[in-house]
Coordinates of C-alpha atoms in Angstrom, one line a residue:
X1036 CA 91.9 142.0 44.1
X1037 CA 92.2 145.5 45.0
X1038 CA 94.6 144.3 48.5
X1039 CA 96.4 141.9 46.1
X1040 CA 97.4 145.1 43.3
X1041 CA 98.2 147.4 46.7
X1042 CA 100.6 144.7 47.7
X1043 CA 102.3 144.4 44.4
X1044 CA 103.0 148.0 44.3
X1045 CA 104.3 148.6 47.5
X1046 CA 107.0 146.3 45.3
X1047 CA 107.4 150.1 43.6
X1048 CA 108.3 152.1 46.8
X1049 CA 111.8 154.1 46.1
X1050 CA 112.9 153.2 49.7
X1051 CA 113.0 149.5 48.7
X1052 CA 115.9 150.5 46.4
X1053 CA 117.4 152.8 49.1
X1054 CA 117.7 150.3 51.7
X1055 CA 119.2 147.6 49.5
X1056 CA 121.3 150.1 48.1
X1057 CA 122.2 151.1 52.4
X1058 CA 122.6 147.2 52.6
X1059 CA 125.5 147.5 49.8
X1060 CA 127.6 150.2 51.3
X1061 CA 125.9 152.6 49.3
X1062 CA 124.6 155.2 52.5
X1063 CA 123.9 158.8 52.7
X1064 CA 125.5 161.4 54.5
X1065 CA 123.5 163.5 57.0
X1066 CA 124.9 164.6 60.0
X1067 CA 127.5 167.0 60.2
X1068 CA 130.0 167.7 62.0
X1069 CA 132.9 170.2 62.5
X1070 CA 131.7 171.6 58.9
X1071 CA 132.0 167.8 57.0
X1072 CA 129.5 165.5 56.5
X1073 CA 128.7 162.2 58.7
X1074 CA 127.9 158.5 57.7
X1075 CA 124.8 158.2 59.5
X1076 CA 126.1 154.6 61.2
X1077 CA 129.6 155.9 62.0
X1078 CA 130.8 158.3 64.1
X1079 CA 133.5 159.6 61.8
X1080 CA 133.1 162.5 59.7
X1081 CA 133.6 161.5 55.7
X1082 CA 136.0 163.1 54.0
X1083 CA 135.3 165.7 51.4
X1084 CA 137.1 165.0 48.3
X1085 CA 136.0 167.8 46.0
X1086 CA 137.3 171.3 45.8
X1087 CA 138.7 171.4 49.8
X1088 CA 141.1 173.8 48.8
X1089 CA 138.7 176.0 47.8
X1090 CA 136.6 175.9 51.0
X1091 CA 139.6 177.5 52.6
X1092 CA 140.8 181.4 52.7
X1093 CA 144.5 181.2 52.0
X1094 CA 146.8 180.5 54.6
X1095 CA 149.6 182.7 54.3
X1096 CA 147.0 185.5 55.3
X1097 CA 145.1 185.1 58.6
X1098 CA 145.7 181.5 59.8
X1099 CA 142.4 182.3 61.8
X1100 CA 140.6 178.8 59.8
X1101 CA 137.7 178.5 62.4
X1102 CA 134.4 176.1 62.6
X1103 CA 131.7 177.8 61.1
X1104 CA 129.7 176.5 63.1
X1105 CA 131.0 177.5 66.3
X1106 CA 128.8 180.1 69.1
X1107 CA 129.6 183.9 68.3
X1108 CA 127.9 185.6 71.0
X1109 CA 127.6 189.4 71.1
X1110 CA 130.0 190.1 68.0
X1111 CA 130.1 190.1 64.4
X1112 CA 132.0 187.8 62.3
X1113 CA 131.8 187.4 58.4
X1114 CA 132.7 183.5 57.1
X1115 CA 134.0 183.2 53.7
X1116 CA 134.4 180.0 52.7
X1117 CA 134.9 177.9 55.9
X1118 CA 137.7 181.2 57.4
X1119 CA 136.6 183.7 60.1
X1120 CA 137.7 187.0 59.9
X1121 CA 136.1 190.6 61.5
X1122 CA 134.0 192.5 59.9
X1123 CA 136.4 195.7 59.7
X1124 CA 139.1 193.8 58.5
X1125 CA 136.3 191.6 55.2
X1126 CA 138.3 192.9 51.7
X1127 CA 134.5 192.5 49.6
X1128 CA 136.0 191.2 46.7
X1129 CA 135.3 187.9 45.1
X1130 CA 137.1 184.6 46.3
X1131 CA 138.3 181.3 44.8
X1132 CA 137.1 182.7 41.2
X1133 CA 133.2 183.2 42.1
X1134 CA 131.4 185.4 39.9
X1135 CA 127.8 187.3 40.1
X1136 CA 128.1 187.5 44.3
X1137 CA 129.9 186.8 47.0
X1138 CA 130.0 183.7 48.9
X1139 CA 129.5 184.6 52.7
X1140 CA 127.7 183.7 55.2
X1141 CA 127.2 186.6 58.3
X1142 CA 127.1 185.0 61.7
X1143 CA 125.6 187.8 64.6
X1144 CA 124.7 187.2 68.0
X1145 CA 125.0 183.2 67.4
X1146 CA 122.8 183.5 64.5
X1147 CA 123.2 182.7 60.8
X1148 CA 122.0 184.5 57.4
X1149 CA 121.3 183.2 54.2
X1150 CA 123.7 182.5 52.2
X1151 CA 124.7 184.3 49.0
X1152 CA 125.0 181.3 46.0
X1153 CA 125.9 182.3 42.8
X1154 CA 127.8 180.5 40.5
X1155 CA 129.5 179.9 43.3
X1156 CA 131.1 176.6 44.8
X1157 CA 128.9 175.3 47.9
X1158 CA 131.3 175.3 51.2
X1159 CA 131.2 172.2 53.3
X1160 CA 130.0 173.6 56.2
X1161 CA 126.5 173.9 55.1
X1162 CA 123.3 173.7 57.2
X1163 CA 120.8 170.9 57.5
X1164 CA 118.1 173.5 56.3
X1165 CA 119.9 174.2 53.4
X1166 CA 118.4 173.6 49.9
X1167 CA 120.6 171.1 47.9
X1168 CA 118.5 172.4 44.4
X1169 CA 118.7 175.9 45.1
X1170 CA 122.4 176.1 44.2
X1171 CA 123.4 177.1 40.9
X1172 CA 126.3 176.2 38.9
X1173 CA 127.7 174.7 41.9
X1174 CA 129.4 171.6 43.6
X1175 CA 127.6 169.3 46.4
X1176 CA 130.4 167.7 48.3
X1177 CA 130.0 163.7 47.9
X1178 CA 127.3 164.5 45.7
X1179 CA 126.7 164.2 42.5
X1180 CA 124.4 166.6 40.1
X1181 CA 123.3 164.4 37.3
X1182 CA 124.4 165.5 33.9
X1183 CA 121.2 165.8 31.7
X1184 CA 123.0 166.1 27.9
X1185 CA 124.7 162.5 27.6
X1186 CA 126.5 161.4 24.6
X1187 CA 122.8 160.6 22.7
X1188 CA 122.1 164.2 23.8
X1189 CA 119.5 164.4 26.3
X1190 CA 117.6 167.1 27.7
X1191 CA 118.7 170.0 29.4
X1192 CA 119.2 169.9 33.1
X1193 CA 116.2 171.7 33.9
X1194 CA 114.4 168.9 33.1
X1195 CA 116.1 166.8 35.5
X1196 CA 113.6 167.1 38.6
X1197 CA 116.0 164.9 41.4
X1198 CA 119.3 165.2 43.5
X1199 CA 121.6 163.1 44.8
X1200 CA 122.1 163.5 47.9
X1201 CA 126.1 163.5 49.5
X1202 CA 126.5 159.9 49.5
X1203 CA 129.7 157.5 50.4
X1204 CA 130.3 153.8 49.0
X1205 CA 131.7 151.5 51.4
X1206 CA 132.0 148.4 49.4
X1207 CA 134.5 148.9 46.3
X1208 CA 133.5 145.2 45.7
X1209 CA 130.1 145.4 45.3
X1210 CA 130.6 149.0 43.3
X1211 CA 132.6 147.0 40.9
X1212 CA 130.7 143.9 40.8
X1213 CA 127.3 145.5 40.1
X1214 CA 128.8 147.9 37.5
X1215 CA 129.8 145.2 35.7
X1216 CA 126.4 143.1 35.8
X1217 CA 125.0 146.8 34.6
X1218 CA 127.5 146.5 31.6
X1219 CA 125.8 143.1 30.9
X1220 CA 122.6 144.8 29.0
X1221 CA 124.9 148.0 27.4
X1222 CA 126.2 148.5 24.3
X1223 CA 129.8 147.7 24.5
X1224 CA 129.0 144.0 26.0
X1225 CA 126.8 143.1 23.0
X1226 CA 129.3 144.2 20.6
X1227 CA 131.9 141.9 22.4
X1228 CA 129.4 139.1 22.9
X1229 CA 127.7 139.3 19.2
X1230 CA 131.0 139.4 17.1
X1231 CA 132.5 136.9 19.3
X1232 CA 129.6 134.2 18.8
X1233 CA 129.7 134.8 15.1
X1234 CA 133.7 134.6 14.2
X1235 CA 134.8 132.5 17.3
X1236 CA 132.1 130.8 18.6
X1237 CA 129.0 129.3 17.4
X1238 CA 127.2 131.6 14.2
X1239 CA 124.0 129.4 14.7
X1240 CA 123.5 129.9 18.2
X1241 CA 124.7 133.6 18.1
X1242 CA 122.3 134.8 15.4
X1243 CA 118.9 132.7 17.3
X1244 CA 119.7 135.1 20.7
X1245 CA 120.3 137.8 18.6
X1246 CA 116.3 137.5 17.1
X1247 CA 115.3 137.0 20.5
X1248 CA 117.2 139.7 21.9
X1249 CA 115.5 142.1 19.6
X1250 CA 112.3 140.3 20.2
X1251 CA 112.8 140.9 24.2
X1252 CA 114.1 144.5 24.0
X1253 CA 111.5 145.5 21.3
X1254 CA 108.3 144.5 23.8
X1255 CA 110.8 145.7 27.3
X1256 CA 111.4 149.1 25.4
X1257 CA 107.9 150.1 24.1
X1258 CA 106.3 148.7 27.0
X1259 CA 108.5 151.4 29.0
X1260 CA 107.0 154.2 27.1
X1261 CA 102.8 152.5 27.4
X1262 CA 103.1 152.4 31.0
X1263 CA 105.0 155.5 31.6
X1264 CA 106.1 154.2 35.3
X1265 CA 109.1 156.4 36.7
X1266 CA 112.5 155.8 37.8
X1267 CA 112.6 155.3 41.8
X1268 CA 112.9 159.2 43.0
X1269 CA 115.8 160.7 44.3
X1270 CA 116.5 160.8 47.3
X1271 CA 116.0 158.1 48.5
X1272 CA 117.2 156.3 45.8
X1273 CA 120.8 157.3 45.3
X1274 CA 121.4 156.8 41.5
X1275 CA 124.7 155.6 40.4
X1276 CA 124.0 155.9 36.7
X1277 CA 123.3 158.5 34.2
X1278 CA 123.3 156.7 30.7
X1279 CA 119.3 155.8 31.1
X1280 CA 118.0 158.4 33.6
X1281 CA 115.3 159.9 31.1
X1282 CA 113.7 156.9 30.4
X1283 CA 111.2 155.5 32.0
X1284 CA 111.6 152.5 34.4
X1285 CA 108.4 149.7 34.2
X1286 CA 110.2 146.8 33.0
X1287 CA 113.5 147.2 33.8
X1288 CA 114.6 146.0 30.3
X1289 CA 118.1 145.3 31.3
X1290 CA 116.5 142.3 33.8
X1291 CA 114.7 141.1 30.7
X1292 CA 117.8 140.3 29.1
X1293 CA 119.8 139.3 32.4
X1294 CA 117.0 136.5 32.5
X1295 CA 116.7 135.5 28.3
X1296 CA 120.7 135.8 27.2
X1297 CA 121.9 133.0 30.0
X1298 CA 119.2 130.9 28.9
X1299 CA 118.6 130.7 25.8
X1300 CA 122.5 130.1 25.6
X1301 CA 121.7 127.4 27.2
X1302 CA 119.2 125.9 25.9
X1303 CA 120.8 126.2 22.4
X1304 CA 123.9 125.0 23.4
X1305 CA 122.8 121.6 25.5
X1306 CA 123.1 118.8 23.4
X1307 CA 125.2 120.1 21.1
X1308 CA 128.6 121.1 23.5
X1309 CA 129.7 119.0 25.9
X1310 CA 129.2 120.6 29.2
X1311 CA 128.3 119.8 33.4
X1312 CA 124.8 121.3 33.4
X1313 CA 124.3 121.5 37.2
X1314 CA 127.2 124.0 37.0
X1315 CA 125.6 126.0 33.8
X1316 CA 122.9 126.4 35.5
X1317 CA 124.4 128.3 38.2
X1318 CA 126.1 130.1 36.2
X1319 CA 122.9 131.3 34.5
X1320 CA 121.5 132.3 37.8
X1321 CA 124.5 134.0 38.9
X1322 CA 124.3 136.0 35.6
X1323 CA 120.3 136.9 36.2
X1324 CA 120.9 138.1 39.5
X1325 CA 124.1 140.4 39.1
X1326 CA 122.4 142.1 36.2
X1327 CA 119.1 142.2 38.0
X1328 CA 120.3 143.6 41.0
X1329 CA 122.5 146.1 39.7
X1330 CA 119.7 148.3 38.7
X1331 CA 118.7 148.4 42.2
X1332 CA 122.3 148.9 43.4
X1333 CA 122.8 151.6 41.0
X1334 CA 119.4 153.4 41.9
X1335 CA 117.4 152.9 38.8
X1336 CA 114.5 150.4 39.2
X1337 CA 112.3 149.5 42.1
X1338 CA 112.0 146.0 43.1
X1339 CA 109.0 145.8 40.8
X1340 CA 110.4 146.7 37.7
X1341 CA 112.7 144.4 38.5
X1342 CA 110.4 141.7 39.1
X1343 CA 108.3 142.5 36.5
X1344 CA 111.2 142.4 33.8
X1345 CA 111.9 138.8 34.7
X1346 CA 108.4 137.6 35.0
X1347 CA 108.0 139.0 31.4
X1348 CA 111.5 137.5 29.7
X1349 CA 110.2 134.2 31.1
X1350 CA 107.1 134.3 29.3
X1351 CA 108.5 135.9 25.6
X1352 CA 111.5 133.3 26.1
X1353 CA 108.6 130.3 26.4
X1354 CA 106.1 131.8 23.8
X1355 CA 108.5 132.7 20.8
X1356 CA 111.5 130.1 21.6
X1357 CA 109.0 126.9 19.9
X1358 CA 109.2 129.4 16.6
X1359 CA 112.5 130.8 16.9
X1360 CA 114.1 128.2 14.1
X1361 CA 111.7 128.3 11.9
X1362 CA 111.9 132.3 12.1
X1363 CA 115.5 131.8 11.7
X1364 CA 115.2 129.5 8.1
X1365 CA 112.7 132.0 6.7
X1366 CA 115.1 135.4 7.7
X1367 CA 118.0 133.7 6.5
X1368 CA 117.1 131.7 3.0
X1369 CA 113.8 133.5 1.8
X1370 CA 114.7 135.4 -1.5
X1371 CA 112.6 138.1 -0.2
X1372 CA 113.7 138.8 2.8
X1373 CA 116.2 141.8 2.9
X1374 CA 113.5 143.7 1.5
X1375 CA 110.8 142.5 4.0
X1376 CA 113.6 142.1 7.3
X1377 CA 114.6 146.3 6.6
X1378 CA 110.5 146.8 6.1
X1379 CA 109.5 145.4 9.2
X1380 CA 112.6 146.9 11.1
X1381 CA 111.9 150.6 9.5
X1382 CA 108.2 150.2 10.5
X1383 CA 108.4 149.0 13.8
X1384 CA 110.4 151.9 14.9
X1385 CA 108.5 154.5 13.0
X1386 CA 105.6 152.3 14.7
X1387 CA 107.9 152.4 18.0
X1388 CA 105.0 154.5 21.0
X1389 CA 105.5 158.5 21.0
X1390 CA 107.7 159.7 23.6
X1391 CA 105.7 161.7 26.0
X1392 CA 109.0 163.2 27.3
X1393 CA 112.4 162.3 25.0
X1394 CA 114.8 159.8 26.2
X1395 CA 117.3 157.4 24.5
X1396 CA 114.5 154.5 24.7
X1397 CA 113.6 155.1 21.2
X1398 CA 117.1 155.5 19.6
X1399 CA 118.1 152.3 21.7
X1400 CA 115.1 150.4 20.2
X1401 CA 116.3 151.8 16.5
X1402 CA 120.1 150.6 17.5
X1403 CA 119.2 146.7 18.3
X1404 CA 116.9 146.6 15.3
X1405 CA 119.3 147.9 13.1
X1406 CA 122.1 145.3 14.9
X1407 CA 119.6 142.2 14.4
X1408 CA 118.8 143.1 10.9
X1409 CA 122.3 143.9 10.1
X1410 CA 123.6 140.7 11.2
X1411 CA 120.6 138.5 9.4
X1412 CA 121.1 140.2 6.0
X1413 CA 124.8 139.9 6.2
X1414 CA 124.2 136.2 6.7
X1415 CA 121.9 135.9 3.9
X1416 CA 124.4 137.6 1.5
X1417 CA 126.7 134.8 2.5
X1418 CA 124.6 132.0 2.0
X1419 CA 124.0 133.3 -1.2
X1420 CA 128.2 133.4 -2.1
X1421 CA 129.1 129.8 -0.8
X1422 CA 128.3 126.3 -1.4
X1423 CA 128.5 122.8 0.2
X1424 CA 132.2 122.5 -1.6
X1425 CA 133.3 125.8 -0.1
X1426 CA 132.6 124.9 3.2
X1427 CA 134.1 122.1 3.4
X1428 CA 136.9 123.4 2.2
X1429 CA 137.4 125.6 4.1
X1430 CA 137.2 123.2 7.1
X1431 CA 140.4 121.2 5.8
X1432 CA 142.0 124.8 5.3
X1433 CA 141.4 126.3 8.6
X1434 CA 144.4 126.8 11.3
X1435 CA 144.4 124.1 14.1
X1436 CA 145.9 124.0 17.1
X1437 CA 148.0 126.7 18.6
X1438 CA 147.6 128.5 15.7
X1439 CA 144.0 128.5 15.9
X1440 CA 144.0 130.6 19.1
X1441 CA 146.4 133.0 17.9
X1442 CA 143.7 133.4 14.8
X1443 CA 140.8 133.4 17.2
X1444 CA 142.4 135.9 19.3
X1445 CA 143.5 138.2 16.5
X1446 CA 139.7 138.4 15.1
X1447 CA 138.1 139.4 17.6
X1448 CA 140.9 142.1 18.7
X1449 CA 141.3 143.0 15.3
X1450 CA 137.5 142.9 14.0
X1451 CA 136.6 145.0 17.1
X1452 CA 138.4 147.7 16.6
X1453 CA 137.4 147.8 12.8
X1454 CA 134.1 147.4 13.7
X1455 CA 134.3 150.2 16.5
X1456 CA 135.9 152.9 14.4
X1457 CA 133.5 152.1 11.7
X1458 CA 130.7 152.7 14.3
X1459 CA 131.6 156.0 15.2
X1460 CA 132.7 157.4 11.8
X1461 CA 129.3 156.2 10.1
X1462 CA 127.4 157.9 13.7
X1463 CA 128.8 160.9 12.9
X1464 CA 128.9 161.5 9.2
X1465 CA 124.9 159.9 9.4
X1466 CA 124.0 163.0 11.7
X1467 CA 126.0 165.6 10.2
X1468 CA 124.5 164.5 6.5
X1469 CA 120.9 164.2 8.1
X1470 CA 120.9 167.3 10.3
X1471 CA 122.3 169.3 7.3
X1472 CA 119.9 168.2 4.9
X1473 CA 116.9 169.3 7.4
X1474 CA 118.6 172.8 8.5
X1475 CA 119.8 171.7 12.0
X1476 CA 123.2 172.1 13.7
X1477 CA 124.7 169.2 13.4
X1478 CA 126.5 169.8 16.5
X1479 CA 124.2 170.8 18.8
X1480 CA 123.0 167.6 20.8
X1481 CA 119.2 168.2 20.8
X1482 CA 119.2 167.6 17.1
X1483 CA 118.9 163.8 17.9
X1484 CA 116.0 164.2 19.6
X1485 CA 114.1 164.4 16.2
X1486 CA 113.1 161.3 14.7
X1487 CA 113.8 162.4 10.7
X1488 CA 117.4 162.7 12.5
X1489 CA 117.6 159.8 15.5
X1490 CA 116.1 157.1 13.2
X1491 CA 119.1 157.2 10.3
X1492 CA 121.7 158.0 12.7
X1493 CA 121.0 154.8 14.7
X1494 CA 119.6 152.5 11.9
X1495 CA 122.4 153.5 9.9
X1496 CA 125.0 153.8 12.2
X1497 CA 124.4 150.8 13.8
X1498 CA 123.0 148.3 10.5
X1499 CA 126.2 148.8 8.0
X1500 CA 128.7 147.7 11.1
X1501 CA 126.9 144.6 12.0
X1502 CA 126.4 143.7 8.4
X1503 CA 130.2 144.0 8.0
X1504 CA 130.5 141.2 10.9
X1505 CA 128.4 139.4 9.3
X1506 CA 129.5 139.5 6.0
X1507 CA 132.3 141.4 5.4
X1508 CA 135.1 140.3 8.5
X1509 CA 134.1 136.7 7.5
X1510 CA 135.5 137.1 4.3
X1511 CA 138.7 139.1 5.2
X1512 CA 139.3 136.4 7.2
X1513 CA 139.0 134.1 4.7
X1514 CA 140.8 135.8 2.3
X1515 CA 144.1 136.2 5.2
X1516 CA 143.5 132.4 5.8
X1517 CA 142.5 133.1 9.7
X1518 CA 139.0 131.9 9.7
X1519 CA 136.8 129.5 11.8
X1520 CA 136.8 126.4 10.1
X1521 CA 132.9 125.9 11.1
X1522 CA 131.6 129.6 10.3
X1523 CA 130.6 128.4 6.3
X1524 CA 128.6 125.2 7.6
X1525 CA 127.2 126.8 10.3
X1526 CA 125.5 129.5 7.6
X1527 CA 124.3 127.0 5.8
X1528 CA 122.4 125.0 8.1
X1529 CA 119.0 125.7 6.3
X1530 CA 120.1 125.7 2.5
X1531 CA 118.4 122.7 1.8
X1532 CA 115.1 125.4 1.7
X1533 CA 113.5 127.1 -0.7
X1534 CA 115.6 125.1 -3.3
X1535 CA 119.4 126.4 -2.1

């Protein structure tokens, strides 16, 4: 047993993810030469593409630009930021704008000093002993210094323990390709694919992967925070993305929901639409795997949290999938149950594991909570407005034809943006009134580390617009005379419970 768990976590190892991330186009740059930085399976020296001008003492002076890594023998030279000059004729003032030291590096009898790095820009002509984390408040050339405040306001960099190292992408492709599986499991996509499925699409099937969606997310996100299993280090991992750095990576979460969106889509839609399944089927793979392997492309899960993510979306999606429905009748008809849906919702995330360390896998757990519960109670409100007669009169009423798909097109462009403005108004008023209240900044960015302060600003924030999808852009529509024929009948699929 003991050989068997060694084997499964050598699935973990952080140079899994750098080789499939080398097998992408996605390499490091190590050798150098002529003061620039090497592709380690070409020849060619990469280009630098950040601040060249400043590695360069103006040419209208000297035009003596030299190698700083060519011999001096028996002399004394002084390099300033990649230019050679003598050491009678060095003016010791500050270049290119640094402050608090001078950025030099001595060169006598073929031998180099250490540099001076202040606040400084890093030249491109560095040394392969140099210390990429020793610089401060500088710039690694084809590197990247990840930004720890994001826009839920992270920690400060400090707390940031890993590097990039100078990196180039080969394959604008496969950069593209896997950014957009990444964007499959953020939060724009589910904004697009959740209002879509209600106003355009199918509200039945949109509001059953919406419960298991919260379901799956729920159990990926606290189980994050139990097992407390790091990101892949870097290097070797080269990490592409900032927006989940701080949290922690066993399951990858955004596999989980690579693996149960595809399929429960299609399980709920076969038999009721029309469709070659062969072809669907594919298309659900195809869908699994660019989501699943864009976290390794990107640098953010090992090949076992990867693995481990879909092995666990398979078994929710076959243990709560046999009582999805009737979950689905109860949330949607029971008299009780906007009280006992906003209960449940408040208390599993007051319930939600205590972060060792902050990161946005709390808030994020608030935020689809908040969407699920938004988009349940707005339903129940409407079943509670219309009847039989209404909905079918609102079938006969309905534009057909090309006027349909100008009315389709116009409610999701137009209920987008509604919804997305609403979003970030509420986000901001719900923090500033909440941080206030308590005697915090409202905008300083750590504030939202708090939980009296995170939990209303996402709960909030996120519950009012998804209600309004639910409830409130229905209506408008109705009212404008652009709705979905179906929407009505589709919300009342269970009122023949509890007496409705």
């Amino acid at each position: 047993m003991s050989e068997l768990w060694r084997r499964i976590v050598a699935f973990s190892d952080p140079q899994l993810t750098a080789d499939f991330q080398y097998i992408c186009g996605v390499q490091p740059l190590k050798s150098k030469q002529n003061g620039t930085l090497t592709s380690p399976d070409s020849g060619h020296s990469a280009t630098t593409r950040d601040h060249t001008a400043e590695c360069q003492q103006s040419r209208d002076q000297q035009k003596l630009v030299a190698d700083a890594h060519n011999q001096i023998q028996n002399g004394n030279a002084v390099y300033q930021n990649g230019s050679a000059t003598s050491v009678d004729s060095v003016s010791w003032k500050k270049l290119n704008g640094l402050k608090n030291g001078l950025n030099h590096r001595i060169v006598q009898n073929g031998s180099v000093t250490v540099d001076d790095l202040q606040n400084g820009k890093a030249c491109q002509c560095r040394h392969e002993d140099d210390d990429l984390t020793s610089r401060t408040n500088g710039f690694i050339h084809n590197g990247s210094i990840p930004k720890a405040v994001n826009e839920e306001g992270s920690a400060s960099q400090k707390d940031l323990k890993h590097r990039n190292p100078p990196h180039v992408i080969k394959s604008k492709f496969l950069y593209y390709t896997f950014c957009f599986g990444a964007s499959l499991g953020n939060e724009i996509f589910y904004v697009l694919f959740f209002s879509f499925g209600l106003w355009n699409f199918d509200c039945v099937i949109s509001r059953k992967i919406s419960l298991i969606w919260c379901l799956i997310m729920y159990i990926g996100q606290a189980a994050k925070d139990l097992i407390c299993w790091p990101r892949p280090s870097s290097p070797p991992a080269i990490r592409l993305e900032g927006r989940y750095e701080l949290e922690f990576g066993m399951p990858s979460t955004h596999a989980m929901v690579g693996v149960a969106i595809p399929f429960s889509m299609l399980y709920y839609t076969y038999g009721v639409y029309e469709y070659n399944l062969p072809l669907a089927l594919v298309f659900a793979v195809i869908w699994c795997v660019v989501v699943s392997f864009s976290r390794l492309y990107l640098g953010m899960h090992s090949v076992l949290d990867i693995g481990v993510g879909i092995v666990g979306a398979i078994v929710i999606l076959f243990c709560c999938i046999p009582i999805i429905d009737m979950l689905d009748c109860v949330l949607l008809v029971h008299p009780w149950s906007v009280p006992g849906l906003n209960l449940v919702g408040v208390g599993l995330c007051l319930a939600y594991p205590k972060l060792k360390i902050w990161s946005t896998a709390r808030g994020d757990t608030t935020q689809v909570m908040a969407v699920f519960s938004g988009i349940y109670q707005g339903l129940w409100y409407m079943t509670r407005r219309i009847t039989p007669e209404m909905a079918s009169a609102t079938i006969a009423s309905a534009p057909t034809g090309g006027s349909a798909v100008l009315a389709a097109v116009g409610r999701q462009v137009f209920g987008v943006v509604i919804l997305l403005v609403l979003l970030e108004s509420l986000k901001k008023a719900v923090i500033y009134v909440s941080a206030t209240l308590q005697g915090m900044d409202p905008k300083d960015p750590t504030c939202k580390q708090h939980l009296s302060v995170e939990l209303p600003y996402k709960y909030i924030g996120y519950y009012i617009p998804s209600f309004c999808a639910a409830y409130v852009m229905p209506v408008c529509y109705e009212y404008f005379g652009c709705h979905r024929g179906n929407f009505l009948r589709e919300v009342l699929t269970h009122s023949h419970h509890f007496g409705l």
